[in-house]
Coordinates of C-alpha atoms in Angstrom, one line a residue:
M1 CA 1.3 -3.6 43.8
E2 CA 4.7 -4.6 45.1
K3 CA 5.3 -5.6 48.7
Q4 CA 5.3 -2.5 50.9
E5 CA 8.2 -1.4 53.1
Q6 CA 7.8 -2.4 56.7
V7 CA 7.5 0.2 59.4
S8 CA 8.0 0.0 63.1
T9 CA 5.6 1.5 65.7
G10 CA 8.3 2.2 68.2
A11 CA 7.0 1.4 71.7
N12 CA 4.7 -1.3 70.4
E13 CA 7.8 -3.2 69.0
L14 CA 5.8 -4.6 66.2
L15 CA 6.6 -4.4 62.5
Y16 CA 3.8 -3.5 60.0
Q17 CA 3.4 -3.2 56.3
S18 CA 1.8 0.0 55.1
G19 CA -0.8 0.6 52.4
F20 CA -4.5 0.0 51.6
G21 CA -5.8 -2.6 49.1
N22 CA -2.2 -3.6 48.2
S23 CA -1.1 -7.1 47.4
F24 CA 1.1 -7.8 50.5
S25 CA 3.4 -10.6 51.4
S26 CA 5.1 -11.6 54.6
E27 CA 7.1 -14.6 55.9
A28 CA 8.2 -15.3 59.4
I29 CA 10.8 -17.7 58.1
Q30 CA 12.8 -16.8 55.1
G31 CA 11.9 -19.0 52.1
A32 CA 8.5 -20.1 53.5
L33 CA 6.6 -18.4 50.7
P34 CA 6.3 -20.5 47.5
Q35 CA 7.8 -18.8 44.4
G36 CA 6.1 -18.7 41.0
Q37 CA 2.8 -20.4 42.1
N38 CA 0.3 -20.4 45.0
N39 CA -0.3 -24.1 45.5
P40 CA 2.7 -26.3 44.8
L41 CA 2.6 -30.0 45.3
V42 CA 4.9 -29.7 48.3
C43 CA 5.1 -26.3 50.0
P44 CA 8.4 -25.1 51.6
F45 CA 9.0 -26.5 55.1
G46 CA 6.2 -29.0 54.6
L47 CA 3.5 -26.3 55.1
Y48 CA -0.1 -26.5 53.9
A49 CA -1.4 -24.0 51.4
E50 CA -4.8 -22.5 52.2
Q51 CA -6.7 -19.7 50.5
I52 CA -9.2 -17.4 52.2
S53 CA -11.5 -15.6 49.8
G54 CA -13.3 -12.4 50.8
T55 CA -15.1 -12.0 47.5
A56 CA -16.5 -14.4 44.8
F57 CA -13.9 -16.1 42.7
T58 CA -15.2 -14.4 39.6
A59 CA -15.4 -10.8 41.1
P60 CA -13.7 -8.3 38.8
R61 CA -10.0 -8.1 39.4
K62 CA -10.1 -4.6 40.9
L63 CA -12.7 -5.8 43.5
N64 CA -11.3 -9.3 44.0
Q65 CA -10.0 -10.0 47.5
R66 CA -8.2 -13.1 48.6
S67 CA -5.0 -14.2 50.4
W68 CA -3.0 -17.4 50.5
L69 CA -1.9 -18.7 53.9
Y70 CA 0.9 -21.2 54.4
R71 CA 0.3 -22.9 57.7
I72 CA 1.6 -25.8 59.8
K73 CA -1.8 -27.4 59.9
P74 CA -4.9 -26.4 57.9
S75 CA -7.8 -24.7 59.6
V76 CA -10.1 -27.6 58.7
T77 CA -8.5 -29.8 61.4
H78 CA -11.1 -29.5 64.1
E79 CA -14.1 -31.3 65.6
P80 CA -17.6 -30.6 64.4
F81 CA -19.2 -27.2 65.4
K82 CA -21.7 -27.3 68.2
P83 CA -24.0 -24.5 69.5
R84 CA -22.1 -22.6 72.2
T85 CA -23.3 -23.0 75.8
P86 CA -24.3 -21.0 77.4
T87 CA -25.8 -19.1 74.5
H88 CA -25.1 -15.5 73.8
K89 CA -28.4 -13.8 73.9
K90 CA -27.4 -10.3 72.9
L91 CA -26.0 -10.8 69.4
V92 CA -28.2 -10.1 66.3
S93 CA -27.6 -10.4 62.6
E94 CA -31.2 -10.8 61.4
F95 CA -33.1 -7.6 62.1
N96 CA -36.9 -8.0 62.0
Q97 CA -39.9 -7.6 64.3
S98 CA -39.0 -10.6 66.4
T99 CA -35.5 -9.5 67.2
S100 CA -35.7 -5.7 67.3
S101 CA -37.9 -2.6 67.2
A102 CA -38.3 0.4 65.0
T103 CA -38.4 3.8 66.6
P104 CA -38.0 7.3 65.1
T105 CA -37.2 8.8 68.5
Q106 CA -33.7 10.4 69.1
L107 CA -31.9 8.0 71.4
R108 CA -28.8 8.4 73.6
W109 CA -27.0 6.1 75.9
K110 CA -24.6 6.8 78.8
P111 CA -21.3 4.8 79.0
E112 CA -21.7 1.2 79.9
E113 CA -20.0 0.2 83.2
I114 CA -17.1 -2.4 83.0
P115 CA -18.6 -5.7 84.2
D116 CA -17.6 -7.0 87.6
S117 CA -17.4 -10.7 86.6
P118 CA -14.6 -11.9 84.3
T119 CA -15.7 -11.0 80.7
D120 CA -13.7 -11.3 77.5
F121 CA -14.4 -9.6 74.2
I122 CA -16.8 -12.3 73.0
D123 CA -19.0 -12.3 76.1
G124 CA -18.7 -8.5 76.4
L125 CA -20.0 -7.9 72.8
Y126 CA -23.7 -6.9 72.4
T127 CA -25.7 -5.6 69.6
I128 CA -27.3 -2.1 69.7
C129 CA -29.1 -1.8 66.4
G130 CA -28.9 -2.8 62.7
A131 CA -30.7 -3.5 59.5
G132 CA -30.8 -6.3 57.0
S133 CA -29.6 -9.8 57.3
S134 CA -26.3 -11.6 57.3
F135 CA -28.0 -14.6 55.6
L136 CA -29.1 -12.3 52.7
R137 CA -25.5 -10.8 52.6
H138 CA -26.9 -7.2 52.9
G139 CA -27.0 -5.0 55.9
F140 CA -25.1 -3.9 59.0
A141 CA -25.0 -4.2 62.8
V142 CA -23.7 -1.8 65.4
H143 CA -22.4 -3.4 68.5
M144 CA -20.6 -2.2 71.7
Y145 CA -18.3 -4.2 73.9
S146 CA -17.2 -3.9 77.5
A147 CA -14.6 -6.4 78.7
N148 CA -12.1 -7.0 81.6
K149 CA -10.4 -10.2 80.6
S150 CA -8.2 -11.5 77.7
M151 CA -9.4 -14.3 75.6
E152 CA -7.8 -17.5 76.8
N153 CA -7.2 -20.7 74.7
C154 CA -9.8 -19.6 72.2
A155 CA -10.1 -17.6 69.0
F156 CA -13.1 -15.8 67.4
C157 CA -14.2 -16.0 63.8
N158 CA -17.0 -13.9 62.3
A159 CA -18.6 -15.6 59.4
D160 CA -21.3 -13.0 59.1
G161 CA -19.2 -9.9 58.0
D162 CA -16.4 -7.5 58.6
F163 CA -15.7 -6.0 62.1
L164 CA -14.6 -2.4 62.4
I165 CA -13.6 -1.9 66.0
V166 CA -13.2 1.5 67.6
P167 CA -11.7 1.2 71.1
E168 CA -12.6 4.0 73.5
K169 CA -11.0 2.7 76.7
G170 CA -8.0 0.4 77.0
R171 CA -5.6 -1.0 74.3
L172 CA -6.3 -4.1 72.4
S173 CA -3.6 -6.6 71.5
I174 CA -5.0 -8.6 68.6
T175 CA -3.5 -11.8 67.3
T176 CA -4.7 -12.7 63.8
E177 CA -3.8 -15.4 61.2
C178 CA -1.7 -12.8 59.4
G179 CA 0.1 -11.6 62.5
K180 CA -0.3 -9.2 65.5
L181 CA -1.8 -5.8 65.8
H182 CA -1.7 -3.4 68.8
V183 CA -4.7 -1.0 68.7
C184 CA -5.0 2.0 71.0
P185 CA -8.0 4.3 71.7
G186 CA -7.8 6.8 68.8
E187 CA -7.0 4.0 66.4
I188 CA -9.4 1.6 64.6
V189 CA -8.9 -1.9 63.3
V190 CA -10.8 -3.8 60.6
L191 CA -11.0 -7.6 61.0
P192 CA -12.4 -9.0 57.7
Q193 CA -15.0 -11.7 57.5
G194 CA -13.7 -15.2 58.2
F195 CA -10.4 -14.4 59.8
R196 CA -9.7 -16.0 63.2
F197 CA -8.5 -13.7 65.9
S198 CA -7.9 -13.4 69.6
I199 CA -8.0 -10.2 71.7
D200 CA -5.8 -9.6 74.8
L201 CA -6.3 -6.6 77.1
P202 CA -2.8 -5.3 78.1
D203 CA -4.3 -2.4 80.1
G204 CA -7.0 -4.4 81.8
P205 CA -10.6 -3.2 81.3
S206 CA -11.5 -2.1 77.7
R207 CA -14.6 -0.7 76.1
G208 CA -15.6 0.4 72.6
Y209 CA -17.7 0.3 69.5
V210 CA -18.0 -2.2 66.6
A211 CA -19.6 -1.7 63.2
E212 CA -20.3 -4.9 61.2
V213 CA -21.1 -5.0 57.5
F214 CA -22.7 -7.9 55.7
G215 CA -21.9 -8.8 52.1
T216 CA -19.4 -6.1 51.3
H217 CA -16.0 -4.7 52.5
F218 CA -14.8 -1.3 53.5
Q219 CA -12.9 0.8 51.0
L220 CA -11.5 4.3 50.9
P221 CA -13.8 7.0 49.6
D222 CA -13.3 8.7 46.2
L223 CA -11.9 12.2 46.7
G224 CA -13.8 13.9 43.8
P225 CA -13.0 17.6 43.5
I226 CA -10.6 17.3 46.5
G227 CA -8.1 15.9 44.1
A228 CA -5.4 13.3 44.7
N229 CA -4.6 13.9 48.4
G230 CA -6.3 14.4 51.7
L231 CA -8.6 12.6 54.1
A232 CA -7.1 9.1 55.0
A233 CA -3.8 8.4 53.2
T234 CA -3.2 4.9 52.0
R235 CA 0.3 4.8 53.5
D236 CA -1.1 5.3 57.0
F237 CA -3.0 2.0 57.0
L238 CA -0.9 -0.7 58.7
V239 CA -1.1 -4.5 58.0
P240 CA 0.6 -7.1 60.3
T241 CA 3.6 -9.2 59.4
A242 CA 3.7 -12.9 59.7
W243 CA 3.9 -14.4 63.2
F244 CA 3.2 -18.0 64.2
E245 CA 2.8 -20.4 67.0
D246 CA 3.9 -24.1 66.7
E247 CA 2.7 -25.5 70.0
V248 CA 0.2 -28.1 71.2
H249 CA -2.9 -26.5 72.7
P250 CA -5.2 -29.3 74.0
G251 CA -8.9 -28.2 74.0
Y252 CA -8.3 -25.0 72.0
I253 CA -11.7 -23.5 71.1
I254 CA -12.7 -21.8 67.9
V255 CA -15.8 -19.7 68.5
Q256 CA -17.6 -19.0 65.2
K257 CA -20.3 -16.3 64.8
F258 CA -22.7 -17.6 62.1
G259 CA -26.1 -16.0 61.5
G260 CA -25.7 -14.1 64.7
E261 CA -25.4 -17.3 66.7
L262 CA -22.2 -18.7 68.3
F263 CA -20.8 -22.1 67.6
T264 CA -17.7 -23.8 69.0
A265 CA -15.3 -26.4 67.7
K266 CA -12.3 -28.0 69.5
Q267 CA -8.8 -28.5 68.1
N268 CA -5.4 -29.3 69.6
F269 CA -3.4 -26.5 68.0
S270 CA -3.3 -22.7 67.8
P271 CA -5.1 -21.3 64.7
F272 CA -2.2 -18.8 64.5
N273 CA 0.2 -21.2 62.8
V274 CA 0.6 -19.3 59.6
V275 CA 4.3 -19.1 58.8
A276 CA 3.9 -17.0 55.6
W277 CA 1.1 -15.4 53.5
H278 CA 0.5 -13.2 50.6
G279 CA -2.6 -11.4 49.2
N280 CA -4.9 -8.4 49.5
Y281 CA -7.5 -9.8 52.0
V282 CA -6.0 -8.9 55.3
P283 CA -6.7 -7.3 58.8
Y284 CA -5.5 -3.7 59.1
K285 CA -5.4 -0.7 61.5
Y286 CA -5.4 3.1 61.1
D287 CA -4.5 5.9 63.4
L288 CA -7.4 8.5 63.3
H289 CA -5.0 11.3 64.3
K290 CA -3.4 11.0 60.8
F291 CA -6.6 11.9 59.1
C292 CA -6.3 15.1 57.0
P293 CA -9.7 16.9 57.3
F294 CA -11.2 19.4 54.8
N295 CA -13.5 22.2 55.9
T296 CA -15.1 25.5 55.1
V297 CA -12.8 28.5 54.2
L298 CA -15.4 31.2 53.6
M299 CA -19.1 30.5 54.6
D300 CA -21.5 27.8 55.6
H301 CA -20.9 24.5 57.4
G302 CA -20.0 21.6 55.1
D303 CA -21.9 18.4 55.0
P304 CA -20.5 15.7 57.4
S305 CA -19.6 13.5 54.4
V306 CA -16.4 15.6 54.2
N307 CA -15.1 13.6 57.2
T308 CA -15.6 10.1 55.9
V309 CA -12.7 7.8 56.6
F310 CA -14.2 4.9 54.7
M311 CA -16.3 5.7 51.6
C312 CA -18.0 9.1 51.4
P313 CA -15.7 12.0 50.5
L314 CA -15.2 14.9 52.9
I315 CA -14.9 13.6 56.5
S316 CA -15.4 10.0 55.7
V317 CA -12.5 7.6 56.6
L318 CA -13.9 4.4 55.2
T319 CA -17.0 3.3 53.4
A320 CA -18.9 0.1 52.6
P321 CA -20.7 1.0 49.3
T322 CA -24.0 -0.1 47.8
D323 CA -24.8 -0.5 44.1
K324 CA -26.1 3.0 44.1
P325 CA -23.3 5.6 43.4
G326 CA -22.6 7.8 46.4
V327 CA -25.0 5.8 48.7
A328 CA -23.3 3.8 51.4
L329 CA -24.3 0.7 53.3
L330 CA -22.1 2.2 56.0
D331 CA -19.8 5.1 56.2
F332 CA -17.2 5.6 59.0
V333 CA -17.0 9.3 59.6
I334 CA -14.8 11.1 62.2
F335 CA -14.9 14.6 63.8
P336 CA -11.2 15.2 64.7
P337 CA -9.4 18.2 66.0
R338 CA -9.6 20.9 63.3
W339 CA -9.8 24.7 62.6
L340 CA -13.2 26.3 62.2
V341 CA -13.0 29.3 59.8
A342 CA -16.2 30.7 58.3
E343 CA -17.8 34.2 57.9
H344 CA -21.4 34.9 59.0
T345 CA -21.8 31.2 59.6
F346 CA -23.2 29.0 62.4
R347 CA -20.1 26.8 62.8
P348 CA -21.3 23.8 64.7
P349 CA -23.3 21.2 62.7
Y350 CA -26.6 22.6 61.6
Y351 CA -30.1 21.3 62.4
H352 CA -31.1 18.7 59.9
R353 CA -33.2 15.7 58.9
N354 CA -31.3 13.1 56.9
C355 CA -32.3 10.2 54.7
M356 CA -29.3 8.4 56.2
S357 CA -29.3 7.1 59.7
E358 CA -26.5 8.2 62.1
F359 CA -25.1 6.3 65.1
M360 CA -22.5 8.4 66.9
G361 CA -19.9 7.6 69.5
L362 CA -17.3 9.6 71.4
I363 CA -13.7 8.4 72.0
Y364 CA -12.5 11.3 74.1
G365 CA -13.2 14.9 74.8
K366 CA -16.4 16.7 74.0
Y367 CA -18.5 16.8 70.8
E368 CA -18.9 20.3 69.5
A369 CA -22.7 20.1 69.0
K370 CA -23.5 18.7 72.4
A371 CA -22.3 20.7 75.3
D372 CA -23.7 18.4 77.9
G373 CA -24.7 14.7 78.3
F374 CA -22.7 13.1 75.4
L375 CA -19.9 11.3 77.1
P376 CA -16.9 9.2 76.0
G377 CA -18.1 5.6 75.8
G378 CA -21.7 6.8 75.3
A379 CA -23.6 6.8 72.0
S380 CA -26.6 8.3 70.2
L381 CA -28.8 7.2 67.3
H382 CA -30.7 9.5 65.0
S383 CA -32.6 7.5 62.4
C384 CA -33.8 8.3 59.0
M385 CA -35.5 11.7 58.8
T386 CA -35.5 12.1 62.6
P387 CA -34.5 15.8 63.3
H388 CA -31.4 16.5 65.3
G389 CA -28.7 19.1 65.8
P390 CA -27.0 21.2 68.4
D391 CA -28.4 21.4 71.9
T392 CA -29.8 24.5 73.4
N393 CA -26.5 25.5 75.2
T394 CA -24.5 25.1 72.0
F395 CA -26.9 27.2 70.0
E396 CA -27.2 30.0 72.4
T397 CA -23.5 30.2 73.1
T398 CA -22.6 30.2 69.4
V399 CA -25.1 32.9 68.5
G400 CA -24.1 34.9 71.5
R401 CA -20.6 35.3 70.1
G402 CA -21.9 37.4 67.3
T403 CA -20.6 37.6 63.7
D404 CA -17.0 38.8 64.5
E405 CA -15.8 35.5 65.9
A406 CA -12.2 34.8 64.9
P407 CA -11.1 31.5 63.6
S408 CA -11.1 28.9 66.4
K409 CA -9.6 25.4 66.7
I410 CA -11.5 22.4 68.1
T411 CA -9.0 20.4 70.2
E412 CA -8.7 17.3 72.4
T413 CA -11.7 15.6 70.9
M414 CA -12.5 12.6 68.7
A415 CA -16.1 11.8 67.8
F416 CA -17.2 9.4 65.1
M417 CA -20.3 8.3 63.2
F418 CA -21.5 5.1 61.6
E419 CA -23.8 6.4 58.9
S420 CA -26.1 4.1 56.8
S421 CA -28.6 4.4 54.0
L422 CA -30.6 1.6 55.8
I423 CA -33.1 2.2 58.6
P424 CA -31.9 0.5 61.8
R425 CA -34.0 -1.5 64.2
V426 CA -33.0 -1.3 67.9
C427 CA -32.5 -4.3 70.1
P428 CA -34.7 -4.7 73.2
W429 CA -31.8 -4.7 75.7
A430 CA -30.6 -1.4 74.2
L431 CA -34.0 0.2 74.7
E432 CA -34.3 -1.2 78.2
S433 CA -30.7 -0.5 79.2
P434 CA -30.2 1.4 82.5
C435 CA -27.7 3.5 80.4
M436 CA -30.5 4.8 78.2
D437 CA -30.8 8.6 78.6
H438 CA -34.5 9.1 78.8
N439 CA -34.1 12.8 79.1
Y440 CA -32.2 13.2 75.9
Y441 CA -35.0 15.2 74.3
Q442 CA -34.7 17.8 77.0
C443 CA -31.5 19.1 75.4
W444 CA -33.6 20.8 72.7
M445 CA -36.6 21.8 74.7
G446 CA -35.0 25.0 75.7
L447 CA -34.7 26.3 72.2
K448 CA -37.0 29.3 71.9
S449 CA -38.3 31.4 69.1
H450 CA -36.1 34.3 68.1
F451 CA -38.5 35.3 65.3
S452 CA -39.2 39.1 65.0
H453 CA -41.4 40.7 62.4
E454 CA -41.3 44.4 63.6
G455 CA -41.9 46.7 60.7
S456 CA -43.3 43.9 58.5
D457 CA -46.9 45.3 58.8
C458 CA -45.8 48.7 57.5
C459 CA -43.9 47.1 54.7
N460 CA -46.9 44.9 53.8
K461 CA -49.3 47.9 53.8
E462 CA -46.9 49.8 51.5
I463 CA -46.8 46.9 49.1
R464 CA -50.6 46.5 49.1
S465 CA -51.0 50.2 48.5
K466 CA -48.7 50.1 45.5
R467 CA -50.5 47.1 44.1
S468 CA -53.9 48.8 44.4

């Protein structure tokens, strides 16, 4: 596709390009992009050409992802990597019996406190659960982060997979090799595998959620019978424009996550020295408030897949697919403000057991199926075939309204879900966390039987009499 028109975000004073999966191009200095070829003998302004590939060279054209970066010095110009000290003991990318535990119990966590000691995004990142292996290029991890300090004189690079970051508290100012992104709570950002980035905290303390996928990338869900429009519109995804630093930075550190472990390498320049770039493998952000949800208009509550942002149609925003049609390695699903209109229907999400596993978080407000206990910054995990659904208060309140309830609108809320076909294992520090809500199960214990069979004996006697 052609280069997209740049759009301004107003108060953020940044320019972005819009679109999803496009072939973008951007230059911070006019004429810095080579014309007619990717790798000329001498690039404009004496820049180095460097390709970053997110897929195999021979991947089908429609799936192939790569970008060309034209930089002042190539990224290879650094000292050898060494294991980072002190080690980060709460990151996992290989989920097995030695690193994590299996449990079918419904789990819920209260919000993590912001740390007292200086903590940046890297040190504030910790794994909750996941499945598979980054070494085998198949699986996912769910992390959370809690930080109070900007990254200084260092950049992070995730060689294991793509990061989907969902801030819940505090803005993120993210510098990438393609340019800058400002990300507020209520927005998400995807940082693809291999890109170097640094995160500043303009509001001070920040907290949020991170989904990581191994061996694949997020894409938009097919819309199926919805048609050509709805859910997340491609034009609402924003990609940075070129921005670069040309300064000496003695002792600059590249922190690389590789197999769940952290390694460091020193160099004397900023990795954000890309003057121009073009391609379709890029960081991007999306404002969840622009999502166009679909819902019931007559009866019965729709399946949550209607809210997928990435992959699954319905509520899904984004998806990271598997080889099986309709089955996702990870779906990103949101529960935004929306109207509830249904006749003779229990409108909150129904009780269910699911072959998929569901990790939920809350960005702000209240979640419609949990009247109490599920707080912004908190999380819950309902694994494969573990029953879950509305708590007692939600059920009793909903049924008590009767069948004549008028259409109602859910407002001032934004919940989300990472949903996977894989069964997650849970990290020990998550199970032992002081934020673990050990009384979570109590929210269902008040559900009582409403079963009534008055008159059934007479009816059964009449049936037996006729049969005899």
